[in-house]
Amino acid sequence: MESNQELSLELKVESLIGSRKLDRAALEALSDEELMLLFQRDVLPAFDILVERFQNPLMNYIFRFVGSKDDAADVLQETFLRVYRKKHLYKTIARFSTWVYTIAGNVAKSELRKAYRKSSVPLVLERDNEDDYVRP
């Protein structure tokens, strides 16, 4: 059963779509949750505004996980791709920011696991000058 808040958000979004008042200024005045509901109804400029709002804070959050600006940029891109592909899974019971930060954290952790698996230790030990084997 949907809560009153969820229903009021749904009604507001439906009235916005019905009134056709979806210019940039009107969209920027909406909450993140309202923008996500519009995006679920294929109003693509709503997604653009969400990306603009969250790209810098998410980049900082992800950077703290991965420690590299390039890796953080890759994780950020993957995060927004997942938001785009999985938009139908978002429910207004959670704030949009909670949802997107959870996705970003999960993608960052997955990348760290991949990087850990890729790091390898050579199977053959190297020799030093005195013919003793040295650990790599």
PDB file of C-alpha atoms in Angstrom:
ATOM      1  CA  MET A   1       0.000   0.000   0.000  1.00  0.00           C
ATOM      2  CA  GLU A   2       1.352   3.412  -0.952  1.00  0.00           C
ATOM      3  CA  SER A   3       1.713   6.153   1.638  1.00  0.00           C
ATOM      4  CA  ASN A   4       0.071   9.562   1.393  1.00  0.00           C
ATOM      5  CA  GLN A   5       3.437  11.120   0.564  1.00  0.00           C
ATOM      6  CA  GLU A   6       3.990   8.715  -2.324  1.00  0.00           C
ATOM      7  CA  LEU A   7       0.497   9.407  -3.665  1.00  0.00           C
ATOM      8  CA  SER A   8       0.951  13.163  -3.420  1.00  0.00           C
ATOM      9  CA  LEU A   9       4.253  12.938  -5.323  1.00  0.00           C
ATOM     10  CA  GLU A  10       2.590  10.796  -7.977  1.00  0.00           C
ATOM     11  CA  LEU A  11      -0.294  13.264  -8.305  1.00  0.00           C
ATOM     12  CA  LYS A  12       2.048  16.244  -8.553  1.00  0.00           C
ATOM     13  CA  VAL A  13       4.078  14.545 -11.276  1.00  0.00           C
ATOM     14  CA  GLU A  14       0.931  13.572 -13.182  1.00  0.00           C
ATOM     15  CA  SER A  15      -0.338  17.158 -13.014  1.00  0.00           C
ATOM     16  CA  LEU A  16       3.018  18.462 -14.276  1.00  0.00           C
ATOM     17  CA  ILE A  17       2.928  16.082 -17.201  1.00  0.00           C
ATOM     18  CA  GLY A  18      -0.689  16.991 -17.924  1.00  0.00           C
ATOM     19  CA  SER A  19      -0.027  20.724 -17.787  1.00  0.00           C
ATOM     20  CA  ARG A  20       2.984  20.406 -20.137  1.00  0.00           C
ATOM     21  CA  LYS A  21       4.903  22.864 -17.936  1.00  0.00           C
ATOM     22  CA  LEU A  22       8.129  20.960 -18.136  1.00  0.00           C
ATOM     23  CA  ASP A  23      10.595  23.652 -19.168  1.00  0.00           C
ATOM     24  CA  ARG A  24      14.082  23.728 -17.674  1.00  0.00           C
ATOM     25  CA  ALA A  25      13.239  26.271 -14.973  1.00  0.00           C
ATOM     26  CA  ALA A  26      10.195  24.293 -13.836  1.00  0.00           C
ATOM     27  CA  LEU A  27      12.194  21.073 -13.688  1.00  0.00           C
ATOM     28  CA  GLU A  28      15.034  22.654 -11.701  1.00  0.00           C
ATOM     29  CA  ALA A  29      12.548  23.728  -9.030  1.00  0.00           C
ATOM     30  CA  LEU A  30      11.443  20.123  -8.406  1.00  0.00           C
ATOM     31  CA  SER A  31      12.781  17.764  -5.765  1.00  0.00           C
ATOM     32  CA  ASP A  32      15.064  14.871  -6.671  1.00  0.00           C
ATOM     33  CA  GLU A  33      12.243  12.404  -6.071  1.00  0.00           C
ATOM     34  CA  GLU A  34       9.874  14.305  -8.366  1.00  0.00           C
ATOM     35  CA  LEU A  35      12.544  14.443 -11.065  1.00  0.00           C
ATOM     36  CA  MET A  36      13.075  10.706 -10.779  1.00  0.00           C
ATOM     37  CA  LEU A  37       9.342  10.055 -11.110  1.00  0.00           C
ATOM     38  CA  LEU A  38       9.293  12.235 -14.225  1.00  0.00           C
ATOM     39  CA  PHE A  39      12.309  10.367 -15.581  1.00  0.00           C
ATOM     40  CA  GLN A  40      10.449   7.099 -14.999  1.00  0.00           C
ATOM     41  CA  ARG A  41       7.792   8.550 -17.308  1.00  0.00           C
ATOM     42  CA  ASP A  42      10.459   9.202 -19.976  1.00  0.00           C
ATOM     43  CA  VAL A  43      10.978  12.912 -19.356  1.00  0.00           C
ATOM     44  CA  LEU A  44      14.685  12.796 -20.222  1.00  0.00           C
ATOM     45  CA  PRO A  45      15.575  16.381 -19.182  1.00  0.00           C
ATOM     46  CA  ALA A  46      14.740  15.309 -15.616  1.00  0.00           C
ATOM     47  CA  PHE A  47      17.611  12.801 -15.765  1.00  0.00           C
ATOM     48  CA  ASP A  48      19.966  15.513 -17.034  1.00  0.00           C
ATOM     49  CA  ILE A  49      19.156  17.678 -14.023  1.00  0.00           C
ATOM     50  CA  LEU A  50      19.687  14.766 -11.635  1.00  0.00           C
ATOM     51  CA  VAL A  51      23.095  14.121 -13.191  1.00  0.00           C
ATOM     52  CA  GLU A  52      24.022  17.786 -12.831  1.00  0.00           C
ATOM     53  CA  ARG A  53      22.925  17.826  -9.188  1.00  0.00           C
ATOM     54  CA  PHE A  54      24.720  14.658  -8.162  1.00  0.00           C
ATOM     55  CA  GLN A  55      27.829  14.336 -10.320  1.00  0.00           C
ATOM     56  CA  ASN A  56      30.191  16.372  -8.123  1.00  0.00           C
ATOM     57  CA  PRO A  57      29.049  15.073  -4.707  1.00  0.00           C
ATOM     58  CA  LEU A  58      29.038  11.497  -6.025  1.00  0.00           C
ATOM     59  CA  MET A  59      32.483  11.948  -7.561  1.00  0.00           C
ATOM     60  CA  ASN A  60      33.854  12.996  -4.161  1.00  0.00           C
ATOM     61  CA  TYR A  61      32.107  10.076  -2.447  1.00  0.00           C
ATOM     62  CA  ILE A  62      33.398   7.540  -4.967  1.00  0.00           C
ATOM     63  CA  PHE A  63      36.925   8.999  -4.928  1.00  0.00           C
ATOM     64  CA  ARG A  64      37.123   8.230  -1.198  1.00  0.00           C
ATOM     65  CA  PHE A  65      36.502   4.570  -2.059  1.00  0.00           C
ATOM     66  CA  VAL A  66      38.800   4.100  -5.030  1.00  0.00           C
ATOM     67  CA  GLY A  67      41.517   6.730  -4.470  1.00  0.00           C
ATOM     68  CA  SER A  68      41.981   7.530  -8.156  1.00  0.00           C
ATOM     69  CA  LYS A  69      40.289  10.292 -10.130  1.00  0.00           C
ATOM     70  CA  ASP A  70      40.166   8.183 -13.306  1.00  0.00           C
ATOM     71  CA  ASP A  71      38.704   5.172 -11.511  1.00  0.00           C
ATOM     72  CA  ALA A  72      36.214   7.418  -9.729  1.00  0.00           C
ATOM     73  CA  ALA A  73      35.104   8.877 -13.075  1.00  0.00           C
ATOM     74  CA  ASP A  74      34.564   5.357 -14.441  1.00  0.00           C
ATOM     75  CA  VAL A  75      32.546   4.338 -11.385  1.00  0.00           C
ATOM     76  CA  LEU A  76      30.514   7.558 -11.615  1.00  0.00           C
ATOM     77  CA  GLN A  77      29.660   6.838 -15.237  1.00  0.00           C
ATOM     78  CA  GLU A  78      28.667   3.262 -14.396  1.00  0.00           C
ATOM     79  CA  THR A  79      26.523   4.566 -11.520  1.00  0.00           C
ATOM     80  CA  PHE A  80      24.533   6.858 -13.798  1.00  0.00           C
ATOM     81  CA  LEU A  81      24.226   4.116 -16.411  1.00  0.00           C
ATOM     82  CA  ARG A  82      22.689   1.862 -13.780  1.00  0.00           C
ATOM     83  CA  VAL A  83      20.314   4.617 -12.667  1.00  0.00           C
ATOM     84  CA  TYR A  84      19.280   5.046 -16.301  1.00  0.00           C
ATOM     85  CA  ARG A  85      18.813   1.328 -16.934  1.00  0.00           C
ATOM     86  CA  LYS A  86      17.146   0.545 -13.603  1.00  0.00           C
ATOM     87  CA  LYS A  87      14.961   3.644 -13.277  1.00  0.00           C
ATOM     88  CA  HIS A  88      11.850   1.479 -13.027  1.00  0.00           C
ATOM     89  CA  LEU A  89      13.163  -0.027  -9.770  1.00  0.00           C
ATOM     90  CA  TYR A  90      13.217   3.272  -7.872  1.00  0.00           C
ATOM     91  CA  LYS A  91      10.441   3.626  -5.313  1.00  0.00           C
ATOM     92  CA  THR A  92       9.609   6.833  -3.474  1.00  0.00           C
ATOM     93  CA  ILE A  93       9.780   5.097  -0.104  1.00  0.00           C
ATOM     94  CA  ALA A  94      13.472   6.045  -0.134  1.00  0.00           C
ATOM     95  CA  ARG A  95      15.001   9.374  -0.981  1.00  0.00           C
ATOM     96  CA  PHE A  96      16.613   9.471  -4.398  1.00  0.00           C
ATOM     97  CA  SER A  97      19.942  10.487  -2.862  1.00  0.00           C
ATOM     98  CA  THR A  98      19.948   7.364  -0.665  1.00  0.00           C
ATOM     99  CA  TRP A  99      19.237   5.193  -3.695  1.00  0.00           C
ATOM    100  CA  VAL A 100      21.920   6.719  -5.933  1.00  0.00           C
ATOM    101  CA  TYR A 101      24.587   6.741  -3.193  1.00  0.00           C
ATOM    102  CA  THR A 102      23.846   3.077  -2.493  1.00  0.00           C
ATOM    103  CA  ILE A 103      24.333   2.282  -6.178  1.00  0.00           C
ATOM    104  CA  ALA A 104      27.575   4.289  -6.275  1.00  0.00           C
ATOM    105  CA  GLY A 105      28.938   2.561  -3.175  1.00  0.00           C
ATOM    106  CA  ASN A 106      28.091  -0.870  -4.540  1.00  0.00           C
ATOM    107  CA  VAL A 107      29.716  -0.156  -7.911  1.00  0.00           C
ATOM    108  CA  ALA A 108      32.824   1.242  -6.184  1.00  0.00           C
ATOM    109  CA  LYS A 109      33.103  -1.829  -3.952  1.00  0.00           C
ATOM    110  CA  SER A 110      32.743  -4.094  -6.986  1.00  0.00           C
ATOM    111  CA  GLU A 111      35.541  -2.227  -8.748  1.00  0.00           C
ATOM    112  CA  LEU A 112      37.768  -2.580  -5.696  1.00  0.00           C
ATOM    113  CA  ARG A 113      37.105  -6.335  -5.628  1.00  0.00           C
ATOM    114  CA  LYS A 114      37.949  -6.579  -9.339  1.00  0.00           C
ATOM    115  CA  ALA A 115      41.180  -4.647  -8.807  1.00  0.00           C
ATOM    116  CA  TYR A 116      42.110  -6.889  -5.878  1.00  0.00           C
ATOM    117  CA  ARG A 117      41.564 -10.008  -7.981  1.00  0.00           C
ATOM    118  CA  LYS A 118      43.668  -8.576 -10.805  1.00  0.00           C
ATOM    119  CA  SER A 119      46.621  -7.872  -8.554  1.00  0.00           C
ATOM    120  CA  SER A 120      48.863 -10.885  -8.672  1.00  0.00           C
ATOM    121  CA  VAL A 121      51.995 -12.199  -7.085  1.00  0.00           C
ATOM    122  CA  PRO A 122      54.585 -13.737  -9.398  1.00  0.00           C
ATOM    123  CA  LEU A 123      54.896 -17.484  -9.039  1.00  0.00           C
ATOM    124  CA  VAL A 124      58.638 -17.471  -9.631  1.00  0.00           C
ATOM    125  CA  LEU A 125      60.862 -15.851  -7.062  1.00  0.00           C
ATOM    126  CA  GLU A 126      63.629 -13.582  -8.338  1.00  0.00           C
ATOM    127  CA  ARG A 127      67.320 -14.041  -7.523  1.00  0.00           C
ATOM    128  CA  ASP A 128      69.504 -11.347  -6.101  1.00  0.00           C
ATOM    129  CA  ASN A 129      73.217 -10.986  -6.802  1.00  0.00           C
ATOM    130  CA  GLU A 130      74.230 -13.570  -4.215  1.00  0.00           C
ATOM    131  CA  ASP A 131      72.072 -16.348  -5.742  1.00  0.00           C
ATOM    132  CA  ASP A 132      69.580 -16.156  -2.890  1.00  0.00           C
ATOM    133  CA  TYR A 133      65.958 -16.002  -3.748  1.00  0.00           C
ATOM    134  CA  VAL A 134      64.195 -12.758  -2.911  1.00  0.00           C
ATOM    135  CA  ARG A 135      60.533 -12.463  -2.220  1.00  0.00           C
ATOM    136  CA  PRO A 136      58.797 -10.139  -4.680  1.00  0.00           C
TER     137      PRO A 136
END
